[in-house]
CSV table of C-alpha atoms and ligand atoms in Angstrom, one decimal:
chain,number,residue,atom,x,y,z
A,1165,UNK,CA,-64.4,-167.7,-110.7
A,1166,UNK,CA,-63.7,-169.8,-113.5
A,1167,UNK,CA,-60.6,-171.7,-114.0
A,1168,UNK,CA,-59.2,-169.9,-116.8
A,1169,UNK,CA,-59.5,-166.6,-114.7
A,1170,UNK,CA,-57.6,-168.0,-111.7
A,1171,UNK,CA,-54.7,-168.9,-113.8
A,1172,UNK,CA,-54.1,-165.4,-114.9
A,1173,UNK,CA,-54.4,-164.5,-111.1
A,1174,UNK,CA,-50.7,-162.8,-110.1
A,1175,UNK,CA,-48.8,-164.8,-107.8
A,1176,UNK,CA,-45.9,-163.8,-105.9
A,1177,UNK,CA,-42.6,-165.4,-106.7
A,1178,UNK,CA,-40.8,-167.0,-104.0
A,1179,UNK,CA,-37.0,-166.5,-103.8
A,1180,UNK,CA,-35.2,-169.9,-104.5
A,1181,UNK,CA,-34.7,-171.9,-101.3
A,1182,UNK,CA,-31.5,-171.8,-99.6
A,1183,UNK,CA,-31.6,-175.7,-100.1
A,1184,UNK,CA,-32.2,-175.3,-104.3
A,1185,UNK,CA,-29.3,-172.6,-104.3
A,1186,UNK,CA,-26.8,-175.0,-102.8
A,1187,UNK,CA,-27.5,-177.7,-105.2
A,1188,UNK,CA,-27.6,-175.3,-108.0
A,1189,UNK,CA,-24.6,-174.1,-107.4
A,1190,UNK,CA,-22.6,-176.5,-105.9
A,1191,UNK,CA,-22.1,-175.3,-102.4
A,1192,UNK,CA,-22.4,-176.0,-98.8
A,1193,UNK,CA,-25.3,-175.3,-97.5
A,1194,UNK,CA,-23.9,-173.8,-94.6
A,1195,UNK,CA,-22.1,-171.6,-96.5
A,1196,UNK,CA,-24.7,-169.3,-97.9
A,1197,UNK,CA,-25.9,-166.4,-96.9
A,1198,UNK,CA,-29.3,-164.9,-97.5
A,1199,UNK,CA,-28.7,-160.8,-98.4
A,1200,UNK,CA,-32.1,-161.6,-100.3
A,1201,UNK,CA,-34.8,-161.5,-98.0
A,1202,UNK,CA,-34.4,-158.3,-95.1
A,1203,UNK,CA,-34.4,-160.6,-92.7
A,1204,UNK,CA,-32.0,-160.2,-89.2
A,1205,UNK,CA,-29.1,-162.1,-88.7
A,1206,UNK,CA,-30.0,-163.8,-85.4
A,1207,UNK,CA,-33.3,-164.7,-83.5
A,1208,UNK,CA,-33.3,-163.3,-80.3
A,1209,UNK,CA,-33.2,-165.9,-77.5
A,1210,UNK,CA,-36.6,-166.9,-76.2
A,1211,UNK,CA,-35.7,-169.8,-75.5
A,1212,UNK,CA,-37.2,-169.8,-71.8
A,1213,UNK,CA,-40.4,-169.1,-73.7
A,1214,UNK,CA,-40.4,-172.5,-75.9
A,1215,UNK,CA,-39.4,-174.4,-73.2
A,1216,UNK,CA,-42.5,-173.3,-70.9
A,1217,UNK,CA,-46.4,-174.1,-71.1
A,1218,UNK,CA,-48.7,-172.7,-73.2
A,1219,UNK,CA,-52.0,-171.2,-72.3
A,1220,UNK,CA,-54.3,-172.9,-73.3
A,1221,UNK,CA,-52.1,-176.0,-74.2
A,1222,UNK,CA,-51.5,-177.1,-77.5
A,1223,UNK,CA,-54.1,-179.3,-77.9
A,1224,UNK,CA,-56.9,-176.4,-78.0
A,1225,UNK,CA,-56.8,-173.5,-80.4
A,1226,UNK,CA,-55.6,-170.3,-79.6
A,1227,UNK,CA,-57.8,-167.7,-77.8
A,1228,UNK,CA,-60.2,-165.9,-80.1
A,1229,UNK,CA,-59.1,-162.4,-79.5
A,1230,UNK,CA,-55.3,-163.2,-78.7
A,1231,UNK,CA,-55.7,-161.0,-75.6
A,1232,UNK,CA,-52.3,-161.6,-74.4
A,1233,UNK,CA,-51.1,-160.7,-77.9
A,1234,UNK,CA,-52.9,-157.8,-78.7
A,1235,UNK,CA,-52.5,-156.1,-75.0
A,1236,UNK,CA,-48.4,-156.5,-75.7
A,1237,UNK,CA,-48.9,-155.1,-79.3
A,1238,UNK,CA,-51.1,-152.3,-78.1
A,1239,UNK,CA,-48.9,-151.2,-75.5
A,1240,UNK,CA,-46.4,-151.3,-77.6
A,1241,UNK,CA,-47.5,-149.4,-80.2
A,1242,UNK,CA,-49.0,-147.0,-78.5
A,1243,UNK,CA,-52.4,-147.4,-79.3
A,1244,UNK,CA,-56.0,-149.2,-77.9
A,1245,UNK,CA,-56.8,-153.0,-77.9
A,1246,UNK,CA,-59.3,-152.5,-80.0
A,1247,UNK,CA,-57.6,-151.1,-82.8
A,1248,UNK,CA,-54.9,-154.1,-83.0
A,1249,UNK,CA,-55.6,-157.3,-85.1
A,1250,UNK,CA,-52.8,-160.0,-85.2
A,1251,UNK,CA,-52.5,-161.7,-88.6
A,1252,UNK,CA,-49.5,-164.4,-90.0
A,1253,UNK,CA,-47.5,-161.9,-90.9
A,1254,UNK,CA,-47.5,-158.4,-92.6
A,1255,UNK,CA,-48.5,-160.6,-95.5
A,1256,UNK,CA,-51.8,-161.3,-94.3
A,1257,UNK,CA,-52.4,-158.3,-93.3
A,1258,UNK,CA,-52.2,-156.9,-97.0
A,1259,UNK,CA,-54.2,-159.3,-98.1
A,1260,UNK,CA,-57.1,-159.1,-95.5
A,1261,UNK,CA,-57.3,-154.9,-96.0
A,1262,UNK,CA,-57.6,-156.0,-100.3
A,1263,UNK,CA,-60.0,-158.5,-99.4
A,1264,UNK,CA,-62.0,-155.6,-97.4
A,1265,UNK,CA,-61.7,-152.9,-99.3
A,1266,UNK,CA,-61.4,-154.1,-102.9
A,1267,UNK,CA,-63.3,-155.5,-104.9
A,1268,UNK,CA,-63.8,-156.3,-109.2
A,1269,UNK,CA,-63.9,-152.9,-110.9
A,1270,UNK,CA,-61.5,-151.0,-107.6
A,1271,UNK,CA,-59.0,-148.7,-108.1
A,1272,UNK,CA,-56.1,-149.3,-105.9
A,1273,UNK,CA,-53.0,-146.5,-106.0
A,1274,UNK,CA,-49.2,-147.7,-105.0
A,1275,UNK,CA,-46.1,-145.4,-105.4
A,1276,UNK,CA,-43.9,-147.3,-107.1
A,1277,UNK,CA,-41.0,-149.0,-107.7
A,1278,UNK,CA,-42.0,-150.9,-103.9
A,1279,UNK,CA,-42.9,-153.9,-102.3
A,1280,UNK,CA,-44.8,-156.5,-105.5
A,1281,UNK,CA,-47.7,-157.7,-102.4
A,1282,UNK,CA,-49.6,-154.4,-103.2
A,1283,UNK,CA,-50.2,-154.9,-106.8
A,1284,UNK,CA,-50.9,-159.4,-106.0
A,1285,UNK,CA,-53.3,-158.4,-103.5
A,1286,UNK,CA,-55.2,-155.8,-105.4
A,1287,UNK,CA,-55.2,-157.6,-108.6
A,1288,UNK,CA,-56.4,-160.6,-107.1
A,1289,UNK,CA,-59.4,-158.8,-106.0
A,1290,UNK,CA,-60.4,-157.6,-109.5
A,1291,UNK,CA,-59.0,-154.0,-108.5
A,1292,UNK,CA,-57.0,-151.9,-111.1
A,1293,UNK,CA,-53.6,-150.6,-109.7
A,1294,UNK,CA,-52.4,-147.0,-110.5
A,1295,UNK,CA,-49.4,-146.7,-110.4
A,1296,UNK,CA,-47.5,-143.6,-109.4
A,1297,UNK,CA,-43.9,-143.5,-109.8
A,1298,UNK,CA,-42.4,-142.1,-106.6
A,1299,UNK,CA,-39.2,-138.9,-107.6
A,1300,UNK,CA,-36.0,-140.2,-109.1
A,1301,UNK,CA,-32.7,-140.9,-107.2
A,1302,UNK,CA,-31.5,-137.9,-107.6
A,1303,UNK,CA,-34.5,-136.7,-105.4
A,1304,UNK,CA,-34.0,-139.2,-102.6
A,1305,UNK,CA,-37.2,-141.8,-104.2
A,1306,UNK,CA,-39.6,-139.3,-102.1
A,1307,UNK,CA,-43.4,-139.3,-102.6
A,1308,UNK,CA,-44.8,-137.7,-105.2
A,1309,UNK,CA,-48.0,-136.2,-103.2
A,1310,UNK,CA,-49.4,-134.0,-105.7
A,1311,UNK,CA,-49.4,-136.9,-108.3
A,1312,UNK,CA,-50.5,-139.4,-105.4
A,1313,UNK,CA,-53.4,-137.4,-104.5
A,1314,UNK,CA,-54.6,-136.4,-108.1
A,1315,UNK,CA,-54.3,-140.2,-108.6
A,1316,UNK,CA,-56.6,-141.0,-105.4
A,1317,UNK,CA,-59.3,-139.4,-106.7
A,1318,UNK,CA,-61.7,-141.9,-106.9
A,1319,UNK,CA,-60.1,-144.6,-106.0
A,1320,UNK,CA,-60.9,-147.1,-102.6
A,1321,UNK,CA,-57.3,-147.7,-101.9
A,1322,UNK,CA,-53.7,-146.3,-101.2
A,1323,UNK,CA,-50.9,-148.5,-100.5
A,1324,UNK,CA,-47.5,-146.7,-99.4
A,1325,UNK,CA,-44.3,-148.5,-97.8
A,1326,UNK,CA,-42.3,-146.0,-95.1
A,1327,UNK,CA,-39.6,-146.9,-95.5
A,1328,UNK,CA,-39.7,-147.7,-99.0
A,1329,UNK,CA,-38.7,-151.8,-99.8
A,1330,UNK,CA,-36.5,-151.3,-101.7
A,1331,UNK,CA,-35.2,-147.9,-102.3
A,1332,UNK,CA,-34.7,-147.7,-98.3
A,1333,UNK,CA,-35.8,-144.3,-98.6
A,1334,UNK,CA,-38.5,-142.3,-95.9
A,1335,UNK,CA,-41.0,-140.3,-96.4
A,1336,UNK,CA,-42.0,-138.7,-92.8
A,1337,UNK,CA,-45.0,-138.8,-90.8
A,1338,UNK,CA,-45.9,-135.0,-91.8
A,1339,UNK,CA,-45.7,-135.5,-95.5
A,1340,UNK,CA,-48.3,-138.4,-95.6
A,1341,UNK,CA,-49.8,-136.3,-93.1
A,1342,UNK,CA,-50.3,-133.6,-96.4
A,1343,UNK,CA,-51.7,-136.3,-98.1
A,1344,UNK,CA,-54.1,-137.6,-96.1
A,1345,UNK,CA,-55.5,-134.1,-95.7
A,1346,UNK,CA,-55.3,-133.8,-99.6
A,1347,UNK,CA,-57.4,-136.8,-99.8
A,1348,UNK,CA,-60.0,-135.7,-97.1
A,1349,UNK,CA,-60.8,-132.4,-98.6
A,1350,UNK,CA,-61.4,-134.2,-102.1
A,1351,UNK,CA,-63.9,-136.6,-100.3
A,1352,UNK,CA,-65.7,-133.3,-100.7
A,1353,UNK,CA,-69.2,-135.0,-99.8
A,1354,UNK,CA,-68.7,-137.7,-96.9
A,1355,UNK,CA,-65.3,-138.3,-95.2
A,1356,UNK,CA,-66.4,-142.1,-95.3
A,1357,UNK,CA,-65.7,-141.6,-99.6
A,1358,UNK,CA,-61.9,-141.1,-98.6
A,1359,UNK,CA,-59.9,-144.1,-99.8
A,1360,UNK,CA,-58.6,-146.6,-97.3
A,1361,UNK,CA,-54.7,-145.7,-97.5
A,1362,UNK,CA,-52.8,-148.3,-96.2
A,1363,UNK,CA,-49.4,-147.6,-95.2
A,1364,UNK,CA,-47.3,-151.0,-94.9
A,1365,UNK,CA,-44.7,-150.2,-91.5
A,1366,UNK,CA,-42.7,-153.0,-91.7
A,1367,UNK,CA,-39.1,-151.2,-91.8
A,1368,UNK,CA,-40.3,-148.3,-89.6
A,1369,UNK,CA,-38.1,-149.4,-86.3
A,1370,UNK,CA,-35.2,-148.9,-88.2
A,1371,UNK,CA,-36.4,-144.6,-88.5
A,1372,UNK,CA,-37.8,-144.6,-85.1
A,1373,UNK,CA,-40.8,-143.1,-86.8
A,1374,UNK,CA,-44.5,-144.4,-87.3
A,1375,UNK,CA,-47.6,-142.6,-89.0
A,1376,UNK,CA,-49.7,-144.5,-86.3
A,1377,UNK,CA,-50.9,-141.0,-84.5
A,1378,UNK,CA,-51.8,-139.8,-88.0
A,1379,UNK,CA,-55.4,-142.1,-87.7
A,1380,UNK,CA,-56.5,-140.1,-84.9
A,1381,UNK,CA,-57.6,-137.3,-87.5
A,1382,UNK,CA,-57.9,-139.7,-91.0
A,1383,UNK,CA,-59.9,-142.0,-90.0
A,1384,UNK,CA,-59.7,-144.4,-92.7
A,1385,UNK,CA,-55.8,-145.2,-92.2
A,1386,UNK,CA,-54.5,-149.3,-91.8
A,1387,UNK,CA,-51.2,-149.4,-90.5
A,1388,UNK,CA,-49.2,-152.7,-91.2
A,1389,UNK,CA,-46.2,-153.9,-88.6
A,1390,UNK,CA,-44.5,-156.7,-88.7
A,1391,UNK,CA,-42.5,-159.3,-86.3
A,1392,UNK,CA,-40.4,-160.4,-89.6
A,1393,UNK,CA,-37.8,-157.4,-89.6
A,1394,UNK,CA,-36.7,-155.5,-86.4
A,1395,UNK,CA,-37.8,-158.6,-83.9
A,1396,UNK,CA,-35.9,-160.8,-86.2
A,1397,UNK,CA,-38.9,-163.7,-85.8
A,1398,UNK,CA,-39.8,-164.0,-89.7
A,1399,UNK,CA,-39.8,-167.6,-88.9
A,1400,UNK,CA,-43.1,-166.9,-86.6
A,1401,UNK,CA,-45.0,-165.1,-88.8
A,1402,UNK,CA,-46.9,-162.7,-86.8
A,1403,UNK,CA,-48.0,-159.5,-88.2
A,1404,UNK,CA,-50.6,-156.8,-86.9
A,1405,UNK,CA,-53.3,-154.6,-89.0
A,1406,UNK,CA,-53.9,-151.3,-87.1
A,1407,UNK,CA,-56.6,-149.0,-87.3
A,1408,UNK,CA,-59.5,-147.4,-85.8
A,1409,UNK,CA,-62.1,-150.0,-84.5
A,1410,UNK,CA,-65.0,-148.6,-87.7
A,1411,UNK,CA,-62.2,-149.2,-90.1
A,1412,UNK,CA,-60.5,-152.8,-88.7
A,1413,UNK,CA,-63.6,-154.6,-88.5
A,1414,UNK,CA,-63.9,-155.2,-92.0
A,1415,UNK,CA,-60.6,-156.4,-92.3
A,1416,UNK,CA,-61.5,-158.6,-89.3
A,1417,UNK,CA,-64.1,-160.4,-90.8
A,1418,UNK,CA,-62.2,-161.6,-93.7
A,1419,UNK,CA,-59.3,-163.7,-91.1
A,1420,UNK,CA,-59.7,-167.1,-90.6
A,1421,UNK,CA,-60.7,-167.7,-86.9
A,1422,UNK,CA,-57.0,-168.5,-85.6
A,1423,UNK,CA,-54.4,-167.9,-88.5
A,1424,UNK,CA,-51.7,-166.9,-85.8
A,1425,UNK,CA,-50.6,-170.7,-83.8
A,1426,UNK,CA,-50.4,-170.6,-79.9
A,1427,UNK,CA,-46.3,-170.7,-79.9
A,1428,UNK,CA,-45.8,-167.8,-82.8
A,1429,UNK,CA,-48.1,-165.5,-80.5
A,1430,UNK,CA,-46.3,-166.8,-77.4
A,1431,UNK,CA,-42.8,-165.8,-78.8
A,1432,UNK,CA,-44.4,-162.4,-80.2
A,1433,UNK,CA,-45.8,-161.6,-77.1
A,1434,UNK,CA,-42.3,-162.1,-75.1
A,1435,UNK,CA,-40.3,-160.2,-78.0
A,1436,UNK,CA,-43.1,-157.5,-77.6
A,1437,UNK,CA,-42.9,-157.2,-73.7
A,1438,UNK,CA,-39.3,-157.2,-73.7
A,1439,UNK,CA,-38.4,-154.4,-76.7
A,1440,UNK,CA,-34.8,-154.3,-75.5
A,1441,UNK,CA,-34.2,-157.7,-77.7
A,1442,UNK,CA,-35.9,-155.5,-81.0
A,1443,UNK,CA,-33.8,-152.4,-79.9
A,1444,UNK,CA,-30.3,-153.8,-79.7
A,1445,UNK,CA,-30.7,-155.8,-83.4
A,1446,UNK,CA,-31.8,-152.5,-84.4
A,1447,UNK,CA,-29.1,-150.9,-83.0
A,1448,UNK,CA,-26.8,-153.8,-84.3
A,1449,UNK,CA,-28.1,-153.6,-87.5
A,1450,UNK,CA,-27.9,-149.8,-88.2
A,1451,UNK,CA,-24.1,-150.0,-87.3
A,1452,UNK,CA,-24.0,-152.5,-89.5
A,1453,UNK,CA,-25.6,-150.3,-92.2
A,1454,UNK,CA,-23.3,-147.5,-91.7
A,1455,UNK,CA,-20.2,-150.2,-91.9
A,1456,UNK,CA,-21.5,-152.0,-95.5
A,1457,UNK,CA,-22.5,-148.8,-96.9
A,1458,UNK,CA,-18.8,-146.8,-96.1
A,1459,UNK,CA,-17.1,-149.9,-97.1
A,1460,UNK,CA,-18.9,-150.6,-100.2
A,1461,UNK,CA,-18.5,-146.7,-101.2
A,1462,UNK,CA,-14.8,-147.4,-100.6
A,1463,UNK,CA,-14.6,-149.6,-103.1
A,1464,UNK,CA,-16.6,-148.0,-105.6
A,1465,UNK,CA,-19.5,-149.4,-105.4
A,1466,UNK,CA,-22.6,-146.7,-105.2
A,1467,UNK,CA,-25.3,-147.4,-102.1
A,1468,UNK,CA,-28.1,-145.3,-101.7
A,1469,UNK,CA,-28.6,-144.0,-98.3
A,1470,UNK,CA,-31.3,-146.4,-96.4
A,1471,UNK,CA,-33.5,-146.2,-93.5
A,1472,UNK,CA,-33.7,-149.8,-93.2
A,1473,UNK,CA,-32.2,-153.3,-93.2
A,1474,UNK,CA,-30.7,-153.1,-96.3
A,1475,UNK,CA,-29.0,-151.5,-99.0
A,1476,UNK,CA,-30.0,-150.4,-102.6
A,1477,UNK,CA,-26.7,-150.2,-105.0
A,1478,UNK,CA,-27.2,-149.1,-108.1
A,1479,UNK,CA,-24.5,-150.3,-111.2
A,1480,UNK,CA,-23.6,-148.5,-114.4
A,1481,UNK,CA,-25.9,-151.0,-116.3
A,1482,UNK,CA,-28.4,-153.8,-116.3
A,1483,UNK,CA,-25.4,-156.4,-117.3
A,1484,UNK,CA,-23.1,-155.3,-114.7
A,1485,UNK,CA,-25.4,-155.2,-111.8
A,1486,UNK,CA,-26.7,-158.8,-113.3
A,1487,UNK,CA,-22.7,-160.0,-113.5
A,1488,UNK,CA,-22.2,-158.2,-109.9
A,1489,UNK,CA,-25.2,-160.4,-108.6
A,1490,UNK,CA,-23.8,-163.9,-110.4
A,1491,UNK,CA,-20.5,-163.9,-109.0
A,1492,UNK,CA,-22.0,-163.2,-105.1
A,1493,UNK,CA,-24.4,-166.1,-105.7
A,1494,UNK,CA,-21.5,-168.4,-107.2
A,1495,UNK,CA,-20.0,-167.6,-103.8
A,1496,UNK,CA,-23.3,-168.5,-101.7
A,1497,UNK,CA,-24.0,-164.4,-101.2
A,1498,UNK,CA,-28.0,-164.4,-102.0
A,1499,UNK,CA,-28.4,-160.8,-103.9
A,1500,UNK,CA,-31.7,-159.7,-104.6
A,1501,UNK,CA,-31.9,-158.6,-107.9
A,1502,UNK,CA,-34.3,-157.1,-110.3
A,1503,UNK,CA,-35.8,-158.0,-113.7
A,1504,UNK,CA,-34.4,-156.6,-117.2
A,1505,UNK,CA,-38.2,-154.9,-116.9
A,1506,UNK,CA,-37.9,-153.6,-113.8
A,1507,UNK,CA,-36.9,-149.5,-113.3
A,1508,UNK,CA,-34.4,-151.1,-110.8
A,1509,UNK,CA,-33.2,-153.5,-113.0
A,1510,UNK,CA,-29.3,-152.0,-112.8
A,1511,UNK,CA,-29.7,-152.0,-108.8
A,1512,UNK,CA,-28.9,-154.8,-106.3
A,1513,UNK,CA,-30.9,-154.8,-103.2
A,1514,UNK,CA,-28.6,-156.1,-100.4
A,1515,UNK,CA,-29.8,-157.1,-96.8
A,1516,UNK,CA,-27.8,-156.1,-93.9
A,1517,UNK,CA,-26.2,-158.9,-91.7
A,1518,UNK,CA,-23.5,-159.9,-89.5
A,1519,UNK,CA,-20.7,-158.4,-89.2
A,1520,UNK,CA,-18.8,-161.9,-90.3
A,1521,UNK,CA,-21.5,-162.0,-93.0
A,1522,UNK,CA,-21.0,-158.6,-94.1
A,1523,UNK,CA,-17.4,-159.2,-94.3
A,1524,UNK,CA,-17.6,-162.1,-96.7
A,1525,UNK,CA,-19.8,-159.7,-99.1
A,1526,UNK,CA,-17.6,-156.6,-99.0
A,1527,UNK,CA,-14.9,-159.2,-99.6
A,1528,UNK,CA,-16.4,-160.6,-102.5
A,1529,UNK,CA,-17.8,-157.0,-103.8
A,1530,UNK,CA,-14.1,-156.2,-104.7
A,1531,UNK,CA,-13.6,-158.0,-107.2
A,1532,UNK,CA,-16.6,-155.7,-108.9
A,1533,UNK,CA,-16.5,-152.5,-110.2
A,1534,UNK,CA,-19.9,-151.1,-110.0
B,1073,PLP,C1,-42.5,-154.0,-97.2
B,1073,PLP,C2,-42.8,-155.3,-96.8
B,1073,PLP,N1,-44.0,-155.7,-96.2
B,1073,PLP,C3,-44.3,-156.9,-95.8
B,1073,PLP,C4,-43.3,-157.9,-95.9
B,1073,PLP,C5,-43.7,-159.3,-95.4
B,1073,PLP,O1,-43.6,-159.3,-94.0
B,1073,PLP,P1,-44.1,-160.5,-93.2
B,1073,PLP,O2,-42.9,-161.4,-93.1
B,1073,PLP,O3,-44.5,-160.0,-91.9
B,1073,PLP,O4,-45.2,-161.2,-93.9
B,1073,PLP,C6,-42.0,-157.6,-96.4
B,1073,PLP,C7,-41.0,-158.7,-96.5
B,1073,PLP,O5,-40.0,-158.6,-97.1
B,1073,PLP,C8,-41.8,-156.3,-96.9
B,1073,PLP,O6,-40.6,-156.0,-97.4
């Protein structure tokens, strides 16, 4: 690829670091708070894990097939072995199924407004990204399937998020069941013409729900999990692509030997075979949810509901949802906000924390009518 083409190559933007922030804005460093990123509050303790051996030590690379990993994974997801392939991160799980299944000339579908990895990844294989805007608001931001599956037609690639970063809406396992039949009975001539559709499961222990028993029957389904969110280990990076054996071993091929270190899958092995630690910040967290939502009704401000770690608010303009998001950050609370360009662009996307955390941004919310 020439140089000039790999500059025009999207990139994701990082957030600012919480190091930059306090410098920028003149402010402990301890005293900020990241509502930003959808992250947990608190790792869960594994320390007994850290302070242990590793098998194989250190010095040698991790196993190959990360056996230990991907036996905790499978049993935890309910599904084989063979269909589990660890990766750093949900991230590099999205990028390996592009790098599979896309190449210059693709068409790759995503419902939109969602996560901005579908569109990098697919654009940095060449593809061309089709965007389907999912229903309004005032519809709960469900899935278009008719529009989704006219759209599909042709194309090699379907990315959906369930639940949606960041509306925080759900789309159940049945409807994308519809779809995924749609989509077979249009691959009129082989079922192996069916686009990949890849359905990115990082939010789902928050629902309790999971599409994973849908690639029994569509074939040609990649799951994506994640350690970042409901294990509270974003700091490991460990992610999982799952799918039936045919359709993984592309996505295999395309991973570097060992991109997942001997201590992250040591630590996501542990938080795997002991879900009660993912369970209770789950169960922590959607308290939580409840609590920052009511309170931030209370005071006028307009949440929609979620089904995940955080909270979409929507303001009566681009300005005020701008001048809402300043003032938190001039008191250390990390918003994420959304460009002038953006259909979200009078929303604030708010992660849900501790309850001291949350506390400090109700707190601070007052001060703002929405
Ligand atoms: C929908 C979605 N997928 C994937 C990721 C990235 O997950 P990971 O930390 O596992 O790479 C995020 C992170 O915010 C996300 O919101």
């Amino acid at each position: 690829m020439s140089a000039a083409a790999t500059q025009k190559l999207p990139t994701y933007v990082w957030e600012p670091t919480t190091d930059f922030l306090a410098a920028h804005y003149g402010l402990a460093r301890e005293s900020i708070v990241r509502f930003d990123v959808n992250t947990s509050p608190l790792a869960p303790d594994l320390r007994d894990v850290l302070a242990g051996s590793f098998d194989p030590p250190l010095c040698e690379y991790p196993p190959s097939d990360y056996a230990s990993l991907v036996a905790a994974a499978a049993a935890s997801y309910d599904v084989t072995p063979e269909e589990v392939l660890p990766t750093a991160g949900a991230d590099e799980a999205l990028d390996l199924t592009a790098r599979a299944y896309l190449r210059e000339g693709s068409v790759a579908v995503v419902a939109t407004p969602t996560y901005a990895m579908y569109r990098i990844v697919s654009e940095q294989r060449g593809a061309r990204v089709a965007a389907v805007p999912r229903l309004g608001p005032e519809s709960g931001f469900r899935l278009d399937i008719r529009a989704l599956a006219e759209a599909a037609r042709g194309a090699q690639l379907v990315w959906l998020c369930e639940p949606n970063n960041p509306s925080g809406a759900f789309e159940p396992p049945e409807r994308i069941g519809e779809l995924l039949a749609a989509l077979e009975s249009g691959a009129v001539r082989d079922r192996r013409e069916a686009p990949i559709v890849a359905v990115d499961e990082a939010y789902s222990e928050f629902v309790g729900r999971t599409v994973l028993p849908l690639r029994c029957d569509y074939s040609r389904l990649v799951v994506i999990r994640t350690l970042s969110k409901a294990h509270a280990l974003a700091g490991i990076r460990v992610g999982f692509a799952i799918a039936r054996p045919e359709t993984l071993a592309p996505i295999l091929s395309f991973r570097a030997p060992a991109s997942v270190g001997t201590v992250s899958a040591a630590l996501a092995t542990a938080s795997l075979t002991r879900p009660e630690l993912a369970a209770d910040n789950v169960a922590r967290i959607t308290a939580q949810r409840k609590r920052l939502a009511d309170e931030l009704s209370a005071i006028g401000w307009r949440p929609y509901p979620s089904q995940a770690n955080f909270i979409l608010v929507r303001f009566t303009s681009p300005g005020s949802a701008a001048s809402a998001g300043d003032a938190l950050l001039r008191k250390g609370l990390v918003p994420r906000t959304f460009g002038l360009d953006h259909p979200l662009a009078d929303c604030l996307r708010l992660t849900v924390r501790s309850a001291e955390e949350n506390d400090r941004l109700i707190d601070a919310a007052r001060g703002f009518p929405a």
